[in-house]
Amino acid sequence: MDSGDHARALEIAERLHAEHPNDLDVGVVFQDCERALLEPGGTVSADDLFRRRWYARADDTPTVATLVLAARAETDAIAAENLLSRALALDPRCAWAHYGVAHAKLGQRERYRWRVARESLGKALDADPGHVQARRLEAWMAAQEGTPVATAALELWIENTLDDPRVAHTIRVEMQLDLATRWILEGRSRPAVGLLDHLEGEDHQRARRLTLLAVAHHEEGDPVAALDAAIRARETGAANTLPLVHEALLYESTFEDVDLAMERWQQVADLSGETGDLADLLQQLRARVRIERAQAMALEAGADTP
């Protein structure tokens, strides 16, 4: 899978799944291999085809394993939770099912979804303290909430899964980026730079990695390296305002290039309206304030409006 040979990966995983149909670690790998090769069918998306295929399998043979895998293939969080409830009716101690419920709850709009997700996650870890995916979700939730144990949880998970074939390469990269974020927030920019440099050349979430590298270099007192990383992040073409924001701030605060700073703020204002992301909308507001302030200062100074 990691080398991109999905056909060969599916051949091996399919045989393993046939021999061990109730092993969910094997089932997840088989499912991921199958999804990687699935193409859209006419007007039906690949995700919908995948969902229908696994729902049919669970409907035909409703075991704990097929119900959990069908829930994993679901695109609707409530439908996924319904399938997992059926799995838990068959096996109330199934760690995969409890983990799935926690994951599904986080994808819903319930007011207390995080509290309920934590309860389900606790049941998963009570049933299987070494459940890799549940531990990953535990670390991720801690990082999102900024709890004191977040950094240690991320460090421990990454260390314990270094050679674990159940963990996809992309997931490992995302967790490493989460750890770099935590280190930067804690003022440990030097180890963050080391980790991000170690991921040099990694395609997955490249824009995010380079943006974090820009922030880490800035914190380390190296604005030239920070600007280089921010420019490379912007040049990935990802619809993300953060590299532009960091460039604008560097041009303003360090390089004193007002024209380039205003150019980047304008790009932030233009791009933010397209993504619909709340964080980007906030950056759009920030950019507009900066632009309006610069225009007011130019008018006061008798200069032409930028």
mmCIF file of C-alpha atoms in Angstrom:
data_model
loop_
_atom_site.group_PDB
_atom_site.id
_atom_site.type_symbol
_atom_site.label_atom_id
_atom_site.label_comp_id
_atom_site.label_asym_id
_atom_site.label_seq_id
_atom_site.Cartn_x
_atom_site.Cartn_y
_atom_site.Cartn_z
ATOM 1 C CA MET A 1 0.000 0.000 0.000
ATOM 2 C CA ASP A 2 2.704 2.498 0.973
ATOM 3 C CA SER A 3 4.573 1.906 -2.292
ATOM 4 C CA GLY A 4 1.383 2.443 -4.304
ATOM 5 C CA ASP A 5 1.014 -1.167 -5.490
ATOM 6 C CA HIS A 6 -2.655 -1.366 -4.518
ATOM 7 C CA ALA A 7 -3.469 -4.344 -6.748
ATOM 8 C CA ARG A 8 -0.835 -6.556 -5.118
ATOM 9 C CA ALA A 9 -1.818 -5.255 -1.678
ATOM 10 C CA LEU A 10 -5.453 -6.171 -2.317
ATOM 11 C CA GLU A 11 -4.490 -9.643 -3.499
ATOM 12 C CA ILE A 12 -2.676 -10.332 -0.216
ATOM 13 C CA ALA A 13 -5.258 -8.628 2.007
ATOM 14 C CA GLU A 14 -8.183 -10.377 0.344
ATOM 15 C CA ARG A 15 -6.643 -13.764 1.044
ATOM 16 C CA LEU A 16 -5.952 -12.820 4.672
ATOM 17 C CA HIS A 17 -9.503 -11.544 5.108
ATOM 18 C CA ALA A 18 -10.944 -14.758 3.700
ATOM 19 C CA GLU A 19 -8.864 -16.777 6.170
ATOM 20 C CA HIS A 20 -9.613 -14.475 9.146
ATOM 21 C CA PRO A 21 -13.035 -12.865 8.466
ATOM 22 C CA ASN A 22 -13.566 -11.848 12.112
ATOM 23 C CA ASP A 23 -10.174 -10.186 12.580
ATOM 24 C CA LEU A 24 -10.932 -6.477 12.296
ATOM 25 C CA ASP A 25 -7.294 -5.399 11.980
ATOM 26 C CA VAL A 26 -7.097 -7.553 8.856
ATOM 27 C CA GLY A 27 -10.548 -6.403 7.736
ATOM 28 C CA VAL A 28 -9.561 -2.734 7.925
ATOM 29 C CA VAL A 29 -6.442 -3.308 5.822
ATOM 30 C CA PHE A 30 -8.488 -5.259 3.275
ATOM 31 C CA GLN A 31 -11.077 -2.501 3.208
ATOM 32 C CA ASP A 32 -8.442 0.201 2.661
ATOM 33 C CA CYS A 33 -6.870 -1.783 -0.197
ATOM 34 C CA GLU A 34 -10.251 -2.270 -1.810
ATOM 35 C CA ARG A 35 -11.159 1.410 -1.501
ATOM 36 C CA ALA A 36 -7.872 2.499 -3.087
ATOM 37 C CA LEU A 37 -8.772 0.655 -6.299
ATOM 38 C CA LEU A 38 -12.455 1.567 -6.466
ATOM 39 C CA GLU A 39 -13.445 3.946 -9.271
ATOM 40 C CA PRO A 40 -16.668 5.975 -9.626
ATOM 41 C CA GLY A 41 -19.455 4.225 -11.506
ATOM 42 C CA GLY A 42 -21.200 6.616 -13.875
ATOM 43 C CA THR A 43 -23.009 9.171 -11.746
ATOM 44 C CA VAL A 44 -22.301 7.258 -8.526
ATOM 45 C CA SER A 45 -19.232 8.325 -6.550
ATOM 46 C CA ALA A 46 -16.601 5.843 -5.427
ATOM 47 C CA ASP A 47 -17.488 6.601 -1.787
ATOM 48 C CA ASP A 48 -21.146 5.737 -2.397
ATOM 49 C CA LEU A 49 -20.259 2.532 -4.249
ATOM 50 C CA PHE A 50 -17.979 1.569 -1.380
ATOM 51 C CA ARG A 51 -20.689 2.286 1.173
ATOM 52 C CA ARG A 52 -23.287 0.233 -0.720
ATOM 53 C CA ARG A 53 -20.905 -2.696 -1.165
ATOM 54 C CA TRP A 54 -20.147 -2.981 2.540
ATOM 55 C CA TYR A 55 -23.747 -2.396 3.605
ATOM 56 C CA ALA A 56 -24.789 -5.272 1.347
ATOM 57 C CA ARG A 57 -22.139 -7.517 2.879
ATOM 58 C CA ALA A 58 -23.306 -6.665 6.400
ATOM 59 C CA ASP A 59 -26.931 -7.178 5.408
ATOM 60 C CA ASP A 60 -26.107 -10.557 3.889
ATOM 61 C CA THR A 61 -23.920 -11.722 6.802
ATOM 62 C CA PRO A 62 -24.575 -9.522 9.863
ATOM 63 C CA THR A 63 -21.570 -10.411 12.032
ATOM 64 C CA VAL A 64 -19.768 -8.052 14.393
ATOM 65 C CA ALA A 65 -16.953 -7.688 11.866
ATOM 66 C CA THR A 66 -19.141 -6.971 8.828
ATOM 67 C CA LEU A 67 -21.266 -4.468 10.753
ATOM 68 C CA VAL A 68 -18.190 -2.592 12.034
ATOM 69 C CA LEU A 69 -16.628 -2.518 8.566
ATOM 70 C CA ALA A 70 -19.918 -1.379 7.014
ATOM 71 C CA ALA A 71 -20.055 1.441 9.579
ATOM 72 C CA ARG A 72 -16.480 2.378 8.707
ATOM 73 C CA ALA A 73 -17.467 2.659 5.039
ATOM 74 C CA GLU A 74 -20.511 4.809 5.841
ATOM 75 C CA THR A 75 -20.523 8.451 4.787
ATOM 76 C CA ASP A 76 -23.297 9.377 7.241
ATOM 77 C CA ALA A 77 -22.316 9.464 10.929
ATOM 78 C CA ILE A 78 -25.809 8.581 12.202
ATOM 79 C CA ALA A 79 -26.111 5.606 9.838
ATOM 80 C CA ALA A 80 -22.665 4.464 10.978
ATOM 81 C CA GLU A 81 -23.731 4.664 14.619
ATOM 82 C CA ASN A 82 -26.829 2.549 13.882
ATOM 83 C CA LEU A 83 -24.674 -0.186 12.356
ATOM 84 C CA LEU A 84 -22.321 -0.059 15.334
ATOM 85 C CA SER A 85 -25.254 -0.371 17.742
ATOM 86 C CA ARG A 86 -26.164 -3.625 15.990
ATOM 87 C CA ALA A 87 -22.559 -4.807 16.354
ATOM 88 C CA LEU A 88 -22.571 -3.981 20.084
ATOM 89 C CA ALA A 89 -25.839 -5.900 20.518
ATOM 90 C CA LEU A 90 -23.915 -8.955 19.311
ATOM 91 C CA ASP A 91 -20.752 -8.193 21.310
ATOM 92 C CA PRO A 92 -21.004 -5.463 23.999
ATOM 93 C CA ARG A 93 -17.231 -5.691 24.580
ATOM 94 C CA CYS A 94 -16.141 -5.082 21.009
ATOM 95 C CA ALA A 95 -13.429 -2.400 21.218
ATOM 96 C CA TRP A 96 -13.668 -1.614 17.497
ATOM 97 C CA ALA A 97 -17.414 -0.938 17.797
ATOM 98 C CA HIS A 98 -17.014 1.366 20.814
ATOM 99 C CA TYR A 99 -14.189 3.190 19.035
ATOM 100 C CA GLY A 100 -16.420 3.519 15.971
ATOM 101 C CA VAL A 101 -19.223 5.033 18.056
ATOM 102 C CA ALA A 102 -16.787 7.605 19.465
ATOM 103 C CA HIS A 103 -15.655 8.465 15.950
ATOM 104 C CA ALA A 104 -19.259 8.666 14.691
ATOM 105 C CA LYS A 105 -20.325 10.908 17.585
ATOM 106 C CA LEU A 106 -17.595 13.405 16.746
ATOM 107 C CA GLY A 107 -19.010 13.608 13.218
ATOM 108 C CA GLN A 108 -22.474 14.602 14.445
ATOM 109 C CA ARG A 109 -23.853 17.951 15.605
ATOM 110 C CA GLU A 110 -25.009 16.918 19.064
ATOM 111 C CA ARG A 111 -24.297 19.438 21.800
ATOM 112 C CA TYR A 112 -22.482 16.988 24.060
ATOM 113 C CA ARG A 113 -20.833 14.919 21.311
ATOM 114 C CA TRP A 114 -17.324 15.248 22.779
ATOM 115 C CA ARG A 115 -18.463 14.030 26.190
ATOM 116 C CA VAL A 116 -20.326 11.073 24.670
ATOM 117 C CA ALA A 117 -17.375 10.303 22.380
ATOM 118 C CA ARG A 118 -15.041 10.238 25.390
ATOM 119 C CA GLU A 119 -17.354 7.792 27.161
ATOM 120 C CA SER A 120 -17.385 5.443 24.154
ATOM 121 C CA LEU A 121 -13.631 5.781 23.787
ATOM 122 C CA GLY A 122 -13.221 4.837 27.436
ATOM 123 C CA LYS A 123 -15.254 1.673 26.838
ATOM 124 C CA ALA A 124 -13.083 0.805 23.834
ATOM 125 C CA LEU A 125 -9.873 1.177 25.851
ATOM 126 C CA ASP A 126 -11.376 -0.716 28.767
ATOM 127 C CA ALA A 127 -12.081 -3.620 26.401
ATOM 128 C CA ASP A 128 -8.675 -3.372 24.693
ATOM 129 C CA PRO A 129 -6.110 -1.029 26.327
ATOM 130 C CA GLY A 130 -3.755 -1.475 23.374
ATOM 131 C CA HIS A 131 -6.266 -0.657 20.653
ATOM 132 C CA VAL A 132 -4.134 1.367 18.224
ATOM 133 C CA GLN A 133 -6.918 3.388 16.601
ATOM 134 C CA ALA A 134 -8.612 4.173 19.907
ATOM 135 C CA ARG A 135 -5.305 5.383 21.340
ATOM 136 C CA ARG A 136 -4.840 7.544 18.239
ATOM 137 C CA LEU A 137 -8.283 9.113 18.707
ATOM 138 C CA GLU A 138 -7.538 9.638 22.402
ATOM 139 C CA ALA A 139 -4.311 11.506 21.548
ATOM 140 C CA TRP A 140 -6.015 13.509 18.794
ATOM 141 C CA MET A 141 -8.879 14.578 21.075
ATOM 142 C CA ALA A 142 -6.417 15.616 23.764
ATOM 143 C CA ALA A 143 -4.491 17.703 21.218
ATOM 144 C CA GLN A 144 -7.671 19.353 19.928
ATOM 145 C CA GLU A 145 -8.718 20.269 23.462
ATOM 146 C CA GLY A 146 -5.226 21.401 24.434
ATOM 147 C CA THR A 147 -5.158 19.251 27.582
ATOM 148 C CA PRO A 148 -1.849 18.891 29.506
ATOM 149 C CA VAL A 149 -1.524 15.214 28.559
ATOM 150 C CA ALA A 150 -1.868 15.854 24.809
ATOM 151 C CA THR A 151 1.834 16.070 23.964
ATOM 152 C CA ALA A 152 2.776 12.996 25.987
ATOM 153 C CA ALA A 153 -0.095 11.032 24.408
ATOM 154 C CA LEU A 154 1.042 11.957 20.888
ATOM 155 C CA GLU A 155 4.688 11.142 21.663
ATOM 156 C CA LEU A 156 3.755 7.775 23.155
ATOM 157 C CA TRP A 157 1.465 6.825 20.268
ATOM 158 C CA ILE A 158 4.086 7.678 17.637
ATOM 159 C CA GLU A 159 6.793 5.773 19.534
ATOM 160 C CA ASN A 160 4.613 2.697 20.051
ATOM 161 C CA THR A 161 3.474 2.439 16.418
ATOM 162 C CA LEU A 162 6.765 3.015 14.561
ATOM 163 C CA ASP A 163 6.723 -0.403 12.869
ATOM 164 C CA ASP A 164 3.029 -1.208 13.215
ATOM 165 C CA PRO A 165 1.570 -2.290 9.846
ATOM 166 C CA ARG A 166 -1.930 -1.481 11.066
ATOM 167 C CA VAL A 167 -1.126 2.229 10.919
ATOM 168 C CA ALA A 168 -1.293 3.834 7.475
ATOM 169 C CA HIS A 169 1.609 6.045 6.481
ATOM 170 C CA THR A 170 -0.692 9.046 6.025
ATOM 171 C CA ILE A 171 -2.088 8.667 9.548
ATOM 172 C CA ARG A 172 1.422 8.536 10.996
ATOM 173 C CA VAL A 173 2.361 11.740 9.133
ATOM 174 C CA GLU A 174 -0.753 13.521 10.429
ATOM 175 C CA MET A 175 0.040 12.518 14.004
ATOM 176 C CA GLN A 176 3.624 13.746 13.625
ATOM 177 C CA LEU A 177 2.320 17.095 12.386
ATOM 178 C CA ASP A 178 -0.026 17.234 15.381
ATOM 179 C CA LEU A 179 2.986 16.623 17.640
ATOM 180 C CA ALA A 180 5.016 19.350 15.914
ATOM 181 C CA THR A 181 2.072 21.710 16.487
ATOM 182 C CA ARG A 182 2.007 20.871 20.187
ATOM 183 C CA TRP A 183 5.759 21.412 20.514
ATOM 184 C CA ILE A 184 5.516 24.834 18.844
ATOM 185 C CA LEU A 185 2.645 25.854 21.127
ATOM 186 C CA GLU A 186 4.739 24.828 24.136
ATOM 187 C CA GLY A 187 7.721 26.880 22.972
ATOM 188 C CA ARG A 188 9.735 23.838 21.871
ATOM 189 C CA SER A 189 10.333 25.034 18.340
ATOM 190 C CA ARG A 190 13.763 23.393 17.941
ATOM 191 C CA PRO A 191 12.559 19.766 18.180
ATOM 192 C CA ALA A 192 9.602 20.788 15.989
ATOM 193 C CA VAL A 193 12.011 21.972 13.280
ATOM 194 C CA GLY A 194 13.888 18.673 13.570
ATOM 195 C CA LEU A 195 10.726 16.611 13.172
ATOM 196 C CA LEU A 196 9.459 18.701 10.252
ATOM 197 C CA ASP A 197 12.842 18.554 8.507
ATOM 198 C CA HIS A 198 12.743 14.771 8.935
ATOM 199 C CA LEU A 199 9.519 14.792 6.895
ATOM 200 C CA GLU A 200 11.157 16.747 4.059
ATOM 201 C CA GLY A 201 9.841 15.526 0.687
ATOM 202 C CA GLU A 202 6.642 14.089 2.182
ATOM 203 C CA ASP A 203 3.691 14.825 -0.126
ATOM 204 C CA HIS A 204 0.885 14.167 2.347
ATOM 205 C CA GLN A 205 -0.278 17.464 3.920
ATOM 206 C CA ARG A 206 2.776 19.215 2.487
ATOM 207 C CA ALA A 207 1.266 22.693 2.809
ATOM 208 C CA ARG A 208 0.515 22.126 6.486
ATOM 209 C CA ARG A 209 4.028 20.790 7.150
ATOM 210 C CA LEU A 210 5.694 23.775 5.460
ATOM 211 C CA THR A 211 3.419 26.240 7.247
ATOM 212 C CA LEU A 212 4.343 24.690 10.593
ATOM 213 C CA LEU A 213 8.002 24.849 9.567
ATOM 214 C CA ALA A 214 7.608 28.570 8.822
ATOM 215 C CA VAL A 215 6.154 29.172 12.280
ATOM 216 C CA ALA A 216 8.855 27.068 13.971
ATOM 217 C CA HIS A 217 11.675 28.908 12.162
ATOM 218 C CA HIS A 218 10.082 32.238 13.090
ATOM 219 C CA GLU A 219 9.953 31.184 16.732
ATOM 220 C CA GLU A 220 13.612 30.134 16.473
ATOM 221 C CA GLY A 221 14.538 33.631 15.298
ATOM 222 C CA ASP A 222 15.259 32.748 11.665
ATOM 223 C CA PRO A 223 12.890 34.929 9.576
ATOM 224 C CA VAL A 224 14.641 34.127 6.277
ATOM 225 C CA ALA A 225 14.056 30.387 6.714
ATOM 226 C CA ALA A 226 10.521 31.139 7.920
ATOM 227 C CA LEU A 227 9.747 33.175 4.807
ATOM 228 C CA ASP A 228 11.215 30.488 2.549
ATOM 229 C CA ALA A 229 8.998 27.828 4.153
ATOM 230 C CA ALA A 230 5.908 30.065 3.959
ATOM 231 C CA ILE A 231 6.514 30.742 0.248
ATOM 232 C CA ARG A 232 6.950 27.022 -0.459
ATOM 233 C CA ALA A 233 3.735 26.306 1.466
ATOM 234 C CA ARG A 234 1.870 28.861 -0.653
ATOM 235 C CA GLU A 235 3.339 27.433 -3.857
ATOM 236 C CA THR A 236 1.852 23.994 -3.139
ATOM 237 C CA GLY A 237 -1.403 25.488 -4.399
ATOM 238 C CA ALA A 238 -3.431 24.247 -1.432
ATOM 239 C CA ALA A 239 -6.515 26.351 -0.661
ATOM 240 C CA ASN A 240 -5.133 27.499 2.667
ATOM 241 C CA THR A 241 -4.736 31.057 3.893
ATOM 242 C CA LEU A 242 -2.202 30.388 6.665
ATOM 243 C CA PRO A 243 0.941 30.493 4.447
ATOM 244 C CA LEU A 244 -0.252 33.805 3.015
ATOM 245 C CA VAL A 245 -0.963 35.161 6.495
ATOM 246 C CA HIS A 246 2.492 34.189 7.687
ATOM 247 C CA GLU A 247 4.116 35.772 4.641
ATOM 248 C CA ALA A 248 2.181 38.989 5.219
ATOM 249 C CA LEU A 249 3.193 39.121 8.874
ATOM 250 C CA LEU A 250 6.861 38.534 8.030
ATOM 251 C CA TYR A 251 6.847 41.240 5.347
ATOM 252 C CA GLU A 252 5.253 43.633 7.838
ATOM 253 C CA SER A 253 7.190 42.913 11.008
ATOM 254 C CA THR A 254 10.627 41.817 9.794
ATOM 255 C CA PHE A 255 11.275 42.820 6.193
ATOM 256 C CA GLU A 256 9.291 46.106 6.281
ATOM 257 C CA ASP A 257 7.904 45.597 2.788
ATOM 258 C CA VAL A 258 4.457 47.169 2.985
ATOM 259 C CA ASP A 259 3.611 46.595 -0.686
ATOM 260 C CA LEU A 260 4.229 42.831 -0.535
ATOM 261 C CA ALA A 261 2.467 42.611 2.816
ATOM 262 C CA MET A 262 -0.650 44.312 1.419
ATOM 263 C CA GLU A 263 -0.505 42.090 -1.663
ATOM 264 C CA ARG A 264 -0.566 38.990 0.555
ATOM 265 C CA TRP A 265 -3.334 40.380 2.774
ATOM 266 C CA GLN A 266 -5.405 41.006 -0.351
ATOM 267 C CA GLN A 267 -4.842 37.408 -1.448
ATOM 268 C CA VAL A 268 -5.981 36.248 1.991
ATOM 269 C CA ALA A 269 -9.141 38.341 1.690
ATOM 270 C CA ASP A 270 -9.858 36.961 -1.797
ATOM 271 C CA LEU A 271 -9.107 33.311 -0.991
ATOM 272 C CA SER A 272 -10.929 33.188 2.344
ATOM 273 C CA GLY A 273 -14.272 33.885 0.736
ATOM 274 C CA GLU A 274 -13.934 30.782 -1.462
ATOM 275 C CA THR A 275 -13.133 28.100 1.114
ATOM 276 C CA GLY A 276 -16.097 28.552 3.486
ATOM 277 C CA ASP A 277 -13.882 27.419 6.367
ATOM 278 C CA LEU A 278 -14.516 29.273 9.653
ATOM 279 C CA ALA A 279 -10.795 29.740 10.363
ATOM 280 C CA ASP A 280 -10.307 31.156 6.871
ATOM 281 C CA LEU A 281 -13.283 33.489 7.302
ATOM 282 C CA LEU A 282 -11.656 34.841 10.460
ATOM 283 C CA GLN A 283 -8.419 35.360 8.537
ATOM 284 C CA GLN A 284 -10.416 37.166 5.852
ATOM 285 C CA LEU A 285 -11.740 39.568 8.488
ATOM 286 C CA ARG A 286 -8.212 40.053 9.791
ATOM 287 C CA ALA A 287 -6.946 40.796 6.260
ATOM 288 C CA ARG A 288 -9.686 43.343 5.621
ATOM 289 C CA VAL A 289 -8.847 45.163 8.852
ATOM 290 C CA ARG A 290 -5.161 45.301 7.852
ATOM 291 C CA ILE A 291 -5.968 46.580 4.362
ATOM 292 C CA GLU A 292 -8.413 49.206 5.607
ATOM 293 C CA ARG A 293 -5.916 50.369 8.233
ATOM 294 C CA ALA A 294 -3.183 50.689 5.590
ATOM 295 C CA GLN A 295 -5.509 52.637 3.320
ATOM 296 C CA ALA A 296 -6.427 55.008 6.146
ATOM 297 C CA MET A 297 -2.770 55.575 7.007
ATOM 298 C CA ALA A 298 -1.953 56.285 3.345
ATOM 299 C CA LEU A 299 -4.771 58.839 3.111
ATOM 300 C CA GLU A 300 -3.626 60.537 6.286
ATOM 301 C CA ALA A 301 -0.109 60.757 4.904
ATOM 302 C CA GLY A 302 -1.425 62.291 1.685
ATOM 303 C CA ALA A 303 -0.348 59.289 -0.392
ATOM 304 C CA ASP A 304 -2.386 57.467 -3.018
ATOM 305 C CA THR A 305 -4.661 54.714 -1.724
ATOM 306 C CA PRO A 306 -2.840 51.343 -2.002
#
